[in-house]
Short mmCIF file of C-alpha atoms and ligand atoms in Angstrom, two decimals:
data_model
loop_
_atom_site.label_atom_id
_atom_site.label_comp_id
_atom_site.label_asym_id
_atom_site.label_seq_id
_atom_site.Cartn_x
_atom_site.Cartn_y
_atom_site.Cartn_z
CA UNK Q 26 3.48 -30.63 -0.06
CA UNK Q 27 1.70 -27.39 -0.70
CA UNK Q 28 1.74 -24.92 2.00
CA UNK Q 29 -1.73 -23.77 0.96
CA UNK Q 30 -4.48 -24.03 3.56
CA UNK Q 31 -6.95 -26.73 2.70
CA UNK Q 32 -10.11 -24.98 1.30
CA UNK Q 33 -12.28 -27.10 3.72
CA UNK Q 34 -10.38 -25.58 6.70
CA UNK Q 35 -11.23 -22.10 5.86
CA UNK Q 36 -14.88 -22.05 7.20
CA UNK Q 37 -13.87 -23.59 10.48
CA UNK Q 38 -10.91 -21.09 10.85
CA UNK Q 39 -13.48 -18.37 10.26
CA UNK Q 40 -15.93 -19.70 12.84
CA UNK Q 41 -13.04 -19.93 15.35
CA UNK Q 42 -12.27 -16.28 14.83
CA UNK Q 43 -15.88 -15.26 14.94
CA UNK Q 44 -16.26 -17.05 18.22
CA UNK Q 45 -13.09 -15.48 19.56
CA UNK Q 46 -14.33 -11.97 18.59
CA UNK Q 47 -17.65 -12.64 20.26
CA UNK Q 48 -15.95 -13.69 23.36
CA UNK Q 49 -15.32 -9.97 23.95
CA UNK Q 50 -11.51 -10.44 24.54
CA UNK Q 51 -10.48 -7.73 22.16
CA UNK Q 52 -12.65 -5.15 24.03
CA UNK Q 53 -9.63 -4.81 26.49
CA UNK Q 54 -7.10 -2.22 25.31
CA UNK Q 55 -4.49 -3.92 27.38
CA UNK Q 56 -5.21 -7.18 25.55
CA UNK Q 57 -4.69 -5.34 22.11
CA UNK Q 58 -1.54 -3.77 23.37
CA UNK Q 59 -0.18 -7.31 24.27
CA UNK Q 60 -1.04 -8.66 20.89
CA UNK Q 61 0.62 -5.63 19.08
CA UNK Q 62 3.74 -6.26 21.37
CA UNK Q 63 3.60 -9.94 20.34
CA UNK Q 64 3.31 -8.88 16.65
CA UNK Q 65 6.49 -6.46 17.03
CA UNK Q 66 8.34 -9.41 18.55
CA UNK Q 67 7.25 -11.82 15.82
CA UNK Q 68 8.91 -9.58 13.39
CA UNK Q 69 11.94 -8.57 15.53
CA UNK Q 70 12.91 -12.09 16.70
CA UNK Q 71 12.91 -13.37 13.39
CA UNK Q 72 14.37 -10.51 11.31
CA UNK Q 73 17.09 -12.90 9.84
CA UNK Q 74 14.46 -15.42 8.87
CA UNK Q 75 12.50 -12.71 7.03
CA UNK Q 76 15.69 -11.53 5.33
CA UNK Q 77 16.02 -15.16 4.19
CA UNK Q 78 12.54 -15.33 2.93
CA UNK Q 79 12.79 -12.01 1.13
CA UNK Q 80 15.85 -13.26 -0.63
CA UNK Q 81 14.20 -16.35 -1.73
CA UNK Q 82 10.91 -14.83 -2.84
CA UNK Q 83 12.03 -11.53 -4.28
CA UNK Q 84 15.85 -11.68 -4.50
CA UNK Q 85 16.13 -8.43 -2.97
CA UNK Q 86 19.20 -6.81 -1.30
CA UNK Q 87 19.25 -6.81 2.48
CA UNK Q 88 19.51 -3.08 2.93
CA UNK Q 89 16.21 -2.69 0.78
CA UNK Q 90 14.47 -5.22 3.00
CA UNK Q 91 15.48 -3.55 6.04
CA UNK Q 92 14.72 0.06 4.91
CA UNK Q 93 11.61 -0.77 3.06
CA UNK Q 94 10.04 -3.41 5.13
CA UNK Q 95 11.37 -4.50 8.53
CA UNK Q 96 12.00 -0.92 9.72
CA UNK Q 97 8.64 0.50 8.47
CA UNK Q 98 6.87 -2.51 9.94
CA UNK Q 99 8.34 -2.07 13.40
CA UNK Q 100 7.69 1.58 13.46
CA UNK Q 101 3.96 1.26 12.53
CA UNK Q 102 3.41 -1.40 15.14
CA UNK Q 103 5.11 0.83 17.79
CA UNK Q 104 2.79 3.68 16.64
CA UNK Q 105 -0.20 1.49 17.22
CA UNK Q 106 1.02 0.44 20.70
CA UNK Q 107 1.50 4.07 21.81
CA UNK Q 108 -1.40 5.50 20.03
CA UNK Q 109 -4.33 2.89 20.82
CA UNK Q 110 -5.28 4.35 24.13
CA UNK Q 111 -6.00 7.70 22.58
CA UNK Q 112 -7.49 6.49 19.43
CA UNK Q 113 -9.95 4.08 21.03
CA UNK Q 114 -11.41 6.77 23.55
CA UNK Q 115 -14.94 7.57 23.02
CA UNK Q 116 -15.37 11.08 21.62
CA UNK Q 117 -17.94 13.61 22.33
CA UNK Q 118 -19.24 15.83 19.42
CA UNK Q 119 -18.94 19.61 20.01
CA UNK Q 120 -21.59 21.24 22.42
CA UNK Q 121 -24.92 21.78 21.04
CA UNK Q 122 -27.59 23.41 23.15
CA UNK Q 123 -30.28 21.15 21.42
CA UNK Q 124 -28.61 17.84 21.80
CA UNK Q 125 -25.98 17.86 24.60
CA UNK Q 126 -28.59 17.06 27.25
CA UNK Q 127 -28.89 13.62 25.62
CA UNK Q 128 -25.11 13.09 25.90
CA UNK Q 129 -24.29 12.20 22.30
CA UNK Q 130 -21.15 10.22 21.91
CA UNK Q 131 -18.96 8.42 19.28
CA UNK Q 132 -17.81 5.02 20.40
CA UNK Q 133 -14.84 3.46 18.53
CA UNK Q 134 -15.90 -0.20 17.93
CA UNK Q 135 -14.11 -2.98 15.99
CA UNK Q 136 -15.93 -4.06 12.79
CA UNK Q 137 -15.63 -7.86 13.63
CA UNK Q 138 -13.59 -10.44 11.67
CA UNK Q 139 -11.79 -8.81 9.01
CA UNK Q 140 -9.70 -10.11 6.02
CA UNK Q 141 -6.42 -8.60 4.69
CA UNK Q 142 -5.44 -9.75 1.25
CA UNK Q 143 -1.75 -9.06 0.63
CA UNK Q 144 0.26 -8.38 -2.64
CA UNK Q 145 3.73 -9.78 -3.45
CA UNK Q 146 5.78 -6.67 -3.68
CA UNK Q 147 5.93 -5.83 0.30
CA UNK Q 148 4.78 -9.05 1.58
CA UNK Q 149 5.62 -8.28 5.31
CA UNK Q 150 5.00 -4.50 5.42
CA UNK Q 151 1.56 -4.57 3.57
CA UNK Q 152 0.46 -7.34 5.86
CA UNK Q 153 1.65 -6.04 9.14
CA UNK Q 154 0.86 -2.50 8.71
CA UNK Q 155 -2.84 -2.88 8.35
CA UNK Q 156 -2.79 -5.92 10.68
CA UNK Q 157 -1.34 -3.51 13.37
CA UNK Q 158 -4.34 -0.91 12.72
CA UNK Q 159 -6.91 -3.86 12.89
CA UNK Q 160 -5.62 -5.31 15.95
CA UNK Q 161 -5.54 -1.81 17.71
CA UNK Q 162 -9.07 -1.20 16.72
CA UNK Q 163 -10.03 -4.63 18.30
CA UNK Q 164 -10.78 -6.95 15.38
CA UNK Q 165 -10.14 -10.52 14.58
CA UNK Q 166 -8.11 -10.93 11.40
CA UNK Q 167 -7.34 -13.40 8.73
CA UNK Q 168 -4.21 -12.65 6.82
CA UNK Q 169 -3.95 -13.82 3.18
CA UNK Q 170 -0.31 -13.60 1.95
CA UNK Q 171 0.35 -13.70 -1.93
CA UNK Q 172 0.98 -17.11 -3.38
CA UNK Q 173 3.94 -15.36 -5.27
CA UNK Q 174 5.79 -15.02 -1.92
CA UNK Q 175 5.67 -18.61 -0.65
CA UNK Q 176 8.76 -18.32 1.74
CA UNK Q 177 6.95 -15.46 3.51
CA UNK Q 178 3.59 -17.24 3.66
CA UNK Q 179 5.22 -20.44 5.08
CA UNK Q 180 7.01 -18.36 7.60
CA UNK Q 181 4.10 -16.29 8.67
CA UNK Q 182 1.92 -19.46 8.92
CA UNK Q 183 4.78 -21.04 11.33
CA UNK Q 184 5.08 -17.84 13.55
CA UNK Q 185 1.45 -16.79 14.06
CA UNK Q 186 0.54 -19.64 16.31
CA UNK Q 187 3.61 -19.04 18.41
CA UNK Q 188 3.21 -15.26 18.96
CA UNK Q 189 -0.45 -14.38 18.37
CA UNK Q 190 -3.70 -15.48 19.90
CA UNK Q 191 -4.92 -18.28 17.38
CA UNK Q 192 -8.52 -17.58 18.51
CA UNK Q 193 -8.24 -14.05 16.87
CA UNK Q 194 -5.44 -14.02 14.39
CA UNK Q 195 -4.85 -16.60 11.54
CA UNK Q 196 -2.84 -16.81 8.23
CA UNK Q 197 -4.53 -18.44 5.40
CA UNK Q 198 -2.14 -19.34 2.59
CA UNK Q 199 -3.41 -19.84 -1.02
CA UNK Q 200 -4.19 -18.72 -4.49
CA UNK Q 201 -7.30 -18.19 -6.44
CA UNK Q 202 -9.44 -21.01 -4.97
CA UNK Q 203 -8.46 -20.43 -1.41
CA UNK Q 204 -9.12 -16.56 -1.83
CA UNK Q 205 -12.40 -17.11 -3.58
CA UNK Q 206 -13.54 -19.28 -0.70
CA UNK Q 207 -12.55 -16.58 1.77
CA UNK Q 208 -14.51 -14.10 -0.40
CA UNK Q 209 -17.77 -16.07 -0.11
CA UNK Q 210 -17.88 -15.23 3.69
CA UNK Q 211 -19.16 -12.19 5.28
CA UNK Q 212 -16.42 -9.94 6.96
CA UNK Q 213 -16.35 -6.90 9.04
CA UNK Q 214 -14.14 -5.31 6.65
CA UNK Q 215 -11.75 -6.36 3.69
CA UNK Q 216 -8.69 -4.66 2.87
CA UNK Q 217 -7.47 -5.68 -0.41
CA UNK Q 218 -4.12 -4.42 -1.72
CA UNK Q 219 -3.09 -5.42 -5.46
CA UNK Q 220 -4.00 -4.86 -8.94
CA UNK Q 221 -7.20 -3.25 -10.34
CA UNK Q 222 -7.98 -6.31 -12.19
CA UNK Q 223 -8.42 -8.55 -9.25
CA UNK Q 224 -9.82 -5.56 -7.16
CA UNK Q 225 -12.91 -5.78 -9.47
CA UNK Q 226 -13.28 -9.49 -8.52
CA UNK Q 227 -12.87 -8.80 -4.71
CA UNK Q 228 -15.31 -5.75 -4.86
CA UNK Q 229 -17.92 -7.79 -6.78
CA UNK Q 230 -17.67 -10.65 -4.19
CA UNK Q 231 -17.85 -8.23 -1.27
CA UNK Q 232 -20.86 -6.76 -2.73
CA UNK Q 233 -22.75 -10.12 -2.39
CA UNK Q 234 -22.25 -10.10 1.33
CA UNK Q 235 -22.38 -6.20 1.65
CA UNK Q 236 -18.90 -6.34 3.24
CA UNK Q 237 -17.21 -2.98 3.25
CA UNK Q 238 -13.90 -2.95 1.36
CA UNK Q 239 -11.02 -0.70 1.05
CA UNK Q 240 -8.98 -1.19 -2.34
CA UNK Q 241 -5.27 -0.11 -2.40
CA UNK Q 242 -4.38 -0.32 -5.96
CA UNK Q 243 -1.58 0.88 -8.32
CA UNK Q 244 -1.50 2.34 -11.77
CA UNK Q 245 0.70 4.75 -13.64
CA UNK Q 246 2.16 7.50 -11.42
CA UNK Q 247 3.75 10.29 -13.47
CA UNK Q 248 6.56 12.68 -12.75
CA UNK Q 249 6.00 16.15 -14.17
CA UNK Q 250 9.54 17.72 -14.61
CA UNK Q 251 10.00 21.51 -14.46
CA UNK Q 252 13.03 22.72 -16.53
CA UNK Q 253 14.02 24.99 -13.64
CA UNK Q 254 14.38 22.02 -11.11
CA UNK Q 255 17.34 21.15 -8.92
CA UNK Q 256 18.37 18.43 -11.64
CA UNK Q 257 21.46 16.78 -10.08
CA UNK Q 258 19.71 15.77 -6.86
CA UNK Q 259 16.22 15.41 -8.55
CA UNK Q 260 17.34 12.64 -11.00
CA UNK Q 261 19.15 10.67 -8.33
CA UNK Q 262 16.01 10.63 -6.12
CA UNK Q 263 13.93 9.68 -9.17
CA UNK Q 264 16.17 6.90 -10.11
CA UNK Q 265 16.13 5.52 -6.57
CA UNK Q 266 12.29 5.65 -6.57
CA UNK Q 267 12.23 3.79 -9.91
CA UNK Q 268 14.71 1.00 -9.06
CA UNK Q 269 13.94 0.40 -5.47
CA UNK Q 270 12.62 -3.29 -5.28
CA UNK Q 271 13.11 -3.33 -9.07
CA UNK Q 272 10.36 -0.99 -9.71
CA UNK Q 273 7.88 -3.27 -8.08
CA UNK Q 274 6.27 -0.56 -5.83
CA UNK Q 275 2.82 0.73 -6.20
CA UNK Q 276 4.02 4.27 -5.86
CA UNK Q 277 7.08 3.84 -8.04
CA UNK Q 278 7.42 6.85 -10.58
CA UNK Q 279 6.01 5.08 -13.62
CA UNK Q 280 6.86 7.53 -16.32
CA UNK Q 281 8.18 11.04 -16.80
CA UNK Q 282 6.72 14.17 -18.62
CA UNK Q 283 9.40 16.45 -19.68
CA UNK Q 284 9.45 19.71 -21.80
CA UNK Q 285 10.73 18.72 -25.30
CA UNK Q 286 13.56 21.10 -25.38
CA UNK Q 287 14.73 20.07 -21.86
CA UNK Q 288 14.78 16.21 -22.84
CA UNK Q 289 18.42 16.10 -23.71
CA UNK Q 290 19.57 18.01 -20.72
CA UNK Q 291 17.40 15.68 -18.47
CA UNK Q 292 18.70 12.48 -20.07
CA UNK Q 293 22.31 13.53 -19.60
CA UNK Q 294 21.79 14.23 -15.97
CA UNK Q 295 19.97 10.82 -15.52
CA UNK Q 296 22.82 9.15 -17.43
CA UNK Q 297 25.34 10.67 -14.82
CA UNK Q 298 23.27 9.52 -11.88
CA UNK Q 299 22.88 6.03 -13.48
CA UNK Q 300 26.62 5.81 -13.93
CA UNK Q 301 27.29 6.80 -10.22
CA UNK Q 302 24.67 4.12 -9.06
CA UNK Q 303 26.16 1.42 -11.21
CA UNK Q 304 29.84 2.14 -12.09
CA UNK Q 305 30.49 -1.43 -13.23
CA UNK Q 306 26.93 -1.71 -14.79
CA UNK Q 307 23.77 -2.97 -13.20
CA UNK Q 308 24.35 -6.64 -13.96
CA UNK Q 309 27.55 -6.48 -11.71
CA UNK Q 310 25.89 -4.49 -8.90
CA UNK Q 311 24.78 -6.35 -5.66
CA UNK Q 312 22.10 -3.60 -5.02
CA UNK Q 313 19.65 -4.61 -7.87
CA UNK Q 314 16.52 -6.49 -6.86
CA UNK Q 315 14.96 -9.09 -9.05
CA UNK Q 316 11.65 -9.50 -10.65
CA UNK Q 317 9.14 -11.62 -8.75
CA UNK Q 318 8.50 -14.31 -11.47
CA UNK Q 319 9.44 -15.54 -14.89
CA UNK Q 320 6.03 -14.37 -16.20
CA UNK Q 321 6.55 -10.87 -15.00
CA UNK Q 322 10.00 -10.62 -16.44
CA UNK Q 323 8.72 -11.82 -19.80
CA UNK Q 324 6.02 -9.15 -19.63
CA UNK Q 325 8.38 -6.44 -18.90
CA UNK Q 326 10.70 -7.64 -21.72
CA UNK Q 327 7.69 -7.56 -24.11
CA UNK Q 328 6.98 -3.90 -23.03
CA UNK Q 329 10.59 -3.16 -23.83
CA UNK Q 330 10.75 -5.02 -27.27
CA UNK Q 331 7.65 -3.27 -28.43
CA UNK Q 332 8.52 0.20 -27.50
CA UNK Q 333 8.67 2.87 -30.41
CA UNK Q 334 10.90 4.98 -28.14
CA UNK Q 335 14.74 4.83 -27.98
CA UNK Q 336 16.35 2.75 -25.20
CA UNK Q 337 19.26 5.09 -23.87
CA UNK Q 338 20.04 3.23 -20.68
CA UNK Q 339 19.88 -0.53 -19.75
CA UNK Q 340 17.57 -2.66 -21.68
CA UNK Q 341 19.01 -5.96 -20.82
CA UNK Q 342 16.66 -8.76 -19.49
CA UNK Q 343 17.55 -12.25 -18.37
CA UNK Q 344 14.50 -14.34 -18.13
CA UNK Q 345 16.20 -17.18 -16.14
CA UNK Q 346 17.66 -15.01 -13.36
CA UNK Q 347 14.43 -12.64 -13.57
CA UNK Q 348 16.86 -9.80 -13.97
CA UNK Q 349 15.73 -6.44 -15.69
CA UNK Q 350 18.46 -3.83 -15.91
CA UNK Q 351 17.33 -0.29 -14.78
CA UNK Q 352 16.28 0.98 -18.16
CA UNK Q 353 15.47 4.48 -19.47
CA UNK Q 354 13.62 5.05 -22.82
CA UNK Q 355 13.32 8.44 -24.43
CA UNK Q 356 10.88 9.96 -26.95
CA UNK Q 357 8.08 7.78 -25.80
CA UNK Q 358 4.64 8.59 -27.14
CA UNK Q 359 1.32 8.15 -25.33
CA UNK Q 360 0.12 5.05 -27.30
CA UNK Q 361 3.35 3.32 -26.69
CA UNK Q 362 3.75 -0.25 -25.26
CA UNK Q 363 5.26 1.25 -22.16
CA UNK Q 364 2.31 3.63 -21.53
CA UNK Q 365 -0.21 0.72 -21.92
CA UNK Q 366 -0.09 -0.56 -18.43
CA UNK Q 367 1.45 -0.08 -15.24
CA UNK Q 368 5.14 -1.10 -15.79
CA UNK Q 369 5.90 -2.51 -12.20
CA UNK Q 370 9.57 -2.98 -13.19
CA UNK Q 371 12.74 -0.78 -13.29
CA UNK Q 372 11.90 0.81 -16.79
CA UNK Q 373 11.44 4.60 -17.15
CA UNK Q 374 9.80 5.98 -20.17
CA UNK Q 375 10.32 9.68 -20.72
CA UNK Q 376 7.40 11.34 -22.76
CA UNK Q 377 8.14 14.71 -24.25
CA UNK Q 378 5.51 17.46 -24.05
CA UNK Q 379 5.32 21.04 -25.12
CA UNK Q 380 4.74 22.63 -21.75
CA UNK Q 381 3.25 21.90 -18.31
CA UNK Q 382 -0.33 22.56 -19.50
CA UNK Q 383 0.09 19.58 -21.88
CA UNK Q 384 1.62 17.46 -19.16
CA UNK Q 385 -1.53 18.20 -17.06
CA UNK Q 386 -3.87 17.35 -19.99
CA UNK Q 387 -1.93 14.15 -20.50
CA UNK Q 388 -2.35 13.07 -16.79
CA UNK Q 389 -6.12 14.16 -16.88
CA UNK Q 390 -6.80 12.14 -19.82
CA UNK Q 391 -5.83 8.90 -18.00
CA UNK Q 392 -6.88 7.22 -14.72
CA UNK Q 393 -6.29 9.15 -11.49
CA UNK Q 394 -2.77 8.01 -10.56
CA UNK Q 395 -1.93 6.87 -7.11
CA UNK Q 396 0.59 9.62 -6.81
CA UNK Q 397 1.64 12.58 -8.95
CA UNK Q 398 5.38 13.54 -8.51
CA UNK Q 399 6.80 17.00 -9.42
CA UNK Q 400 10.38 17.86 -9.95
CA UNK Q 401 10.42 21.53 -9.34
CA UNK Q 402 11.67 24.33 -7.20
CA UNK Q 403 8.90 26.80 -8.37
CA UNK Q 404 5.84 27.15 -6.12
CA UNK Q 405 3.83 28.36 -9.08
CA UNK Q 406 4.66 25.32 -11.16
CA UNK Q 407 3.83 22.99 -8.38
CA UNK Q 408 0.50 24.79 -7.58
CA UNK Q 409 -0.46 24.60 -11.09
CA UNK Q 410 0.07 20.71 -11.23
CA UNK Q 411 -1.66 20.35 -7.79
CA UNK Q 412 -4.61 22.57 -8.54
CA UNK Q 413 -5.35 21.07 -11.92
CA UNK Q 414 -5.03 17.32 -11.38
CA UNK Q 415 -6.66 14.57 -9.09
CA UNK Q 416 -4.55 11.67 -7.53
CA UNK Q 417 -4.14 9.73 -4.28
CA UNK Q 418 -1.32 11.85 -3.23
CA UNK Q 419 1.08 14.54 -4.74
CA UNK Q 420 4.62 14.78 -3.84
CA UNK Q 421 7.47 17.16 -4.98
CA UNK Q 422 11.16 16.51 -5.05
CA UNK Q 423 10.90 13.05 -3.29
CA UNK Q 424 9.68 9.54 -4.00
CA UNK Q 425 7.95 6.77 -2.26
CA UNK Q 426 8.50 8.31 1.16
CA UNK Q 427 5.11 9.78 1.71
CA UNK Q 428 3.67 6.21 2.32
CA UNK Q 429 5.68 6.05 5.54
CA UNK Q 430 5.30 9.62 6.48
CA UNK Q 431 4.01 9.64 10.13
CA UNK Q 432 0.46 10.83 10.41
CA UNK Q 433 -0.23 11.17 6.68
CA UNK Q 434 -2.96 9.09 5.18
CA UNK Q 435 -2.18 6.89 2.18
CA UNK Q 436 -4.60 5.73 -0.59
CA UNK Q 437 -5.72 6.18 -4.20
CA UNK Q 438 -8.57 7.66 -5.96
CA UNK Q 439 -11.04 5.69 -8.02
CA UNK Q 440 -8.97 3.42 -10.29
CA UNK Q 441 -5.88 3.84 -8.02
CA UNK Q 442 -7.93 2.76 -5.02
CA UNK Q 443 -10.33 3.90 -2.22
CA UNK Q 444 -10.09 4.13 1.49
CA UNK Q 445 -6.85 5.18 3.09
CA UNK Q 446 -4.58 3.74 5.78
CA UNK Q 447 -0.86 3.95 6.77
CA UNK Q 448 0.20 5.45 9.06
CA UNK Q 449 -0.72 5.38 12.68
CA UNK Q 450 -4.39 6.49 13.32
CA UNK Q 451 -5.47 6.12 9.78
CA UNK Q 452 -5.02 2.38 9.89
CA UNK Q 453 -6.97 2.17 13.12
CA UNK Q 454 -9.77 4.23 11.50
CA UNK Q 455 -10.16 1.92 8.49
CA UNK Q 456 -11.08 -1.11 10.91
CA UNK Q 457 -13.19 0.99 13.33
CA UNK Q 458 -17.02 1.55 13.25
CA UNK Q 459 -17.95 4.92 14.66
CA UNK Q 460 -20.97 3.89 16.67
CA UNK Q 461 -23.31 6.85 17.47
CA UNK Q 462 -24.99 6.78 20.92
CA UNK Q 463 -27.34 8.91 22.58
CA UNK Q 464 -28.36 8.62 26.36
CA UNK Q 465 -31.22 10.91 27.12
CA UNK Q 466 -32.14 11.44 30.83
CA UNK Q 467 -35.84 11.37 31.65
CA UNK Q 468 -36.05 15.05 32.69
CA UNK Q 469 -35.17 16.12 29.31
CA UNK Q 470 -37.45 13.75 27.44
CA UNK Q 471 -40.31 16.23 26.81
CA UNK Q 472 -38.11 19.40 26.79
CA UNK Q 473 -35.90 17.81 23.88
CA UNK Q 474 -38.97 17.24 21.80
CA UNK Q 475 -40.04 20.92 22.34
CA UNK Q 476 -36.54 22.23 21.62
CA UNK Q 477 -36.64 20.20 18.56
CA UNK Q 478 -39.98 21.73 17.48
CA UNK Q 479 -38.61 25.38 18.47
CA UNK Q 480 -35.52 24.65 16.40
CA UNK Q 481 -37.51 23.42 13.45
CA UNK Q 482 -40.18 26.36 13.80
P1 NAD L 734 -2.61 -9.10 -7.53
O1 NAD L 734 -3.81 -8.43 -7.80
O2 NAD L 734 -2.22 -10.14 -8.53
O3 NAD L 734 -2.66 -10.02 -6.18
C1 NAD L 734 -3.01 -9.59 -4.92
C2 NAD L 734 -3.77 -10.63 -4.06
O4 NAD L 734 -4.87 -10.99 -4.69
C3 NAD L 734 -2.91 -11.79 -3.78
O5 NAD L 734 -2.95 -12.02 -2.46
C4 NAD L 734 -3.46 -12.74 -4.91
O6 NAD L 734 -3.42 -14.26 -4.18
C5 NAD L 734 -4.93 -12.38 -4.81
N1 NAD L 734 -5.53 -12.77 -5.93
C6 NAD L 734 -5.10 -13.00 -7.19
N2 NAD L 734 -5.88 -13.27 -8.09
C7 NAD L 734 -7.16 -13.36 -7.52
C8 NAD L 734 -8.52 -13.90 -7.96
N3 NAD L 734 -8.75 -14.11 -9.27
N4 NAD L 734 -9.38 -13.89 -6.92
C9 NAD L 734 -9.11 -13.54 -5.72
N5 NAD L 734 -7.94 -13.17 -5.24
C10 NAD L 734 -6.93 -13.10 -6.13
O7 NAD L 734 -1.47 -8.13 -7.27
P2 NAD L 734 0.19 -8.30 -7.18
O8 NAD L 734 0.70 -8.66 -8.42
O9 NAD L 734 0.52 -9.16 -5.94
O10 NAD L 734 0.61 -6.77 -6.59
C11 NAD L 734 0.83 -5.82 -7.52
C12 NAD L 734 -0.25 -4.72 -7.71
O11 NAD L 734 -0.52 -4.25 -6.52
C13 NAD L 734 0.07 -3.56 -8.50
O12 NAD L 734 -0.77 -3.13 -9.33
C14 NAD L 734 0.55 -2.60 -7.38
O13 NAD L 734 0.54 -1.30 -7.82
C15 NAD L 734 -0.47 -2.96 -6.37
N6 NAD L 734 -0.02 -2.35 -5.03
C16 NAD L 734 -0.88 -1.42 -4.51
C17 NAD L 734 -0.36 -1.00 -3.26
C18 NAD L 734 -1.04 0.15 -2.53
O14 NAD L 734 -0.94 0.30 -1.19
N7 NAD L 734 -1.83 0.88 -3.20
C19 NAD L 734 0.69 -1.64 -2.53
C20 NAD L 734 1.41 -2.76 -3.24
C21 NAD L 734 1.00 -3.03 -4.42
#
């Protein structure tokens, strides 16, 4: 039997949440905190079951599940619990002689019933992190997990009624028909995380109801290598960033830009790191994640089969077990198959360039990346890349970790997304309406008008 939510139940679910929201329950900060605590326990009490579900859906090693999903999820829920009192406080703008008598204030109000659409690659973290922000901000929420992670979808649908208030928080499982039905409704806010292709469908549907949307997308995030970098540690970090979750990470380093005369040295160092990661070869390793589906495995195989570059490490693909060996391809050109789309797999093309100026021009000739990575110890090199490019984020000598760095916003730019969240208050802000208020005392009614006139004179 399908675990999808019947399409005809979607509108009644929405009406229940709308009624729940209008009841005013979520106005209480104590209520929000209680729901956040419940959410924390939902994850913590069932960590073993989530581990099983990750294994079933993603074939991912236990350590990666803990580090990349369970730990970050719990941390972000805790941040919301400890931050919500302060975040939700009404703010006063800076003193102004003209306006202060009217007591201007900014109230932090929830947006209403919100929709969170989740991708397959981090099915728990990318559901719970925004959900924590939305709950802290006082919204009702429908969570729509990816149909590619059915074990997680089923588990969330089972656990939600046990831990969360069913009048405010629900899971709707499904694929295109169910999501299309959800998108016909009018929401306080939609947070969509996924591919740019589907983002256009979501944004177009949201435009019909004038629902505000945040888009967390992907794309090709480059690594710009400086030949004067700390190569030994740099390539290890890079390789980890590429192979974690089998490269199915929105901020995975997608490709490398390296100076032509440094390519050999770079590949040698990468080979050493590769051999230290997989002394028996990746197929024998128990720390390699698998690809989500046969279709995606075939897609990655096609990209490798069609490359004009030279495969120097890995290259093996087993469609049946959805295994792609971490792969490095050198001498890749800009029009190569591996440069035609986001790889979203453990394959690293190395593109030789003449110098950093050419690397910058290469990046600027493509969509703004979600992140630009730099491997360099030289502040002049890093400034040059930073000052002459645009991207969601820019990170030197580290990979992926900026998404979980406390109090840093996370998001893309244009084709890599719009509207940031993670971590802490940024998630709260996404789901909060800043409601401007004035409360003018009668004694200043006429004086304010004359003050205004005086100001404008
Ligand atoms: P996807 O776009 O295929 O699916 C995402 C969600 O959209 C799923 O819940 C799916 O059910 C729904 N969906 C799919 N087709 C739809 C349609 N026609 N109409 C309505 N809804 C539809 O993305 P994915 O393959 O699950 O995720 C991979 C992509 O997500 C990559 O591009 C990756 O870079 C990006 N991503 C971005 C972030 C970020 O925070 N920026 C995080 C993770 C993944």
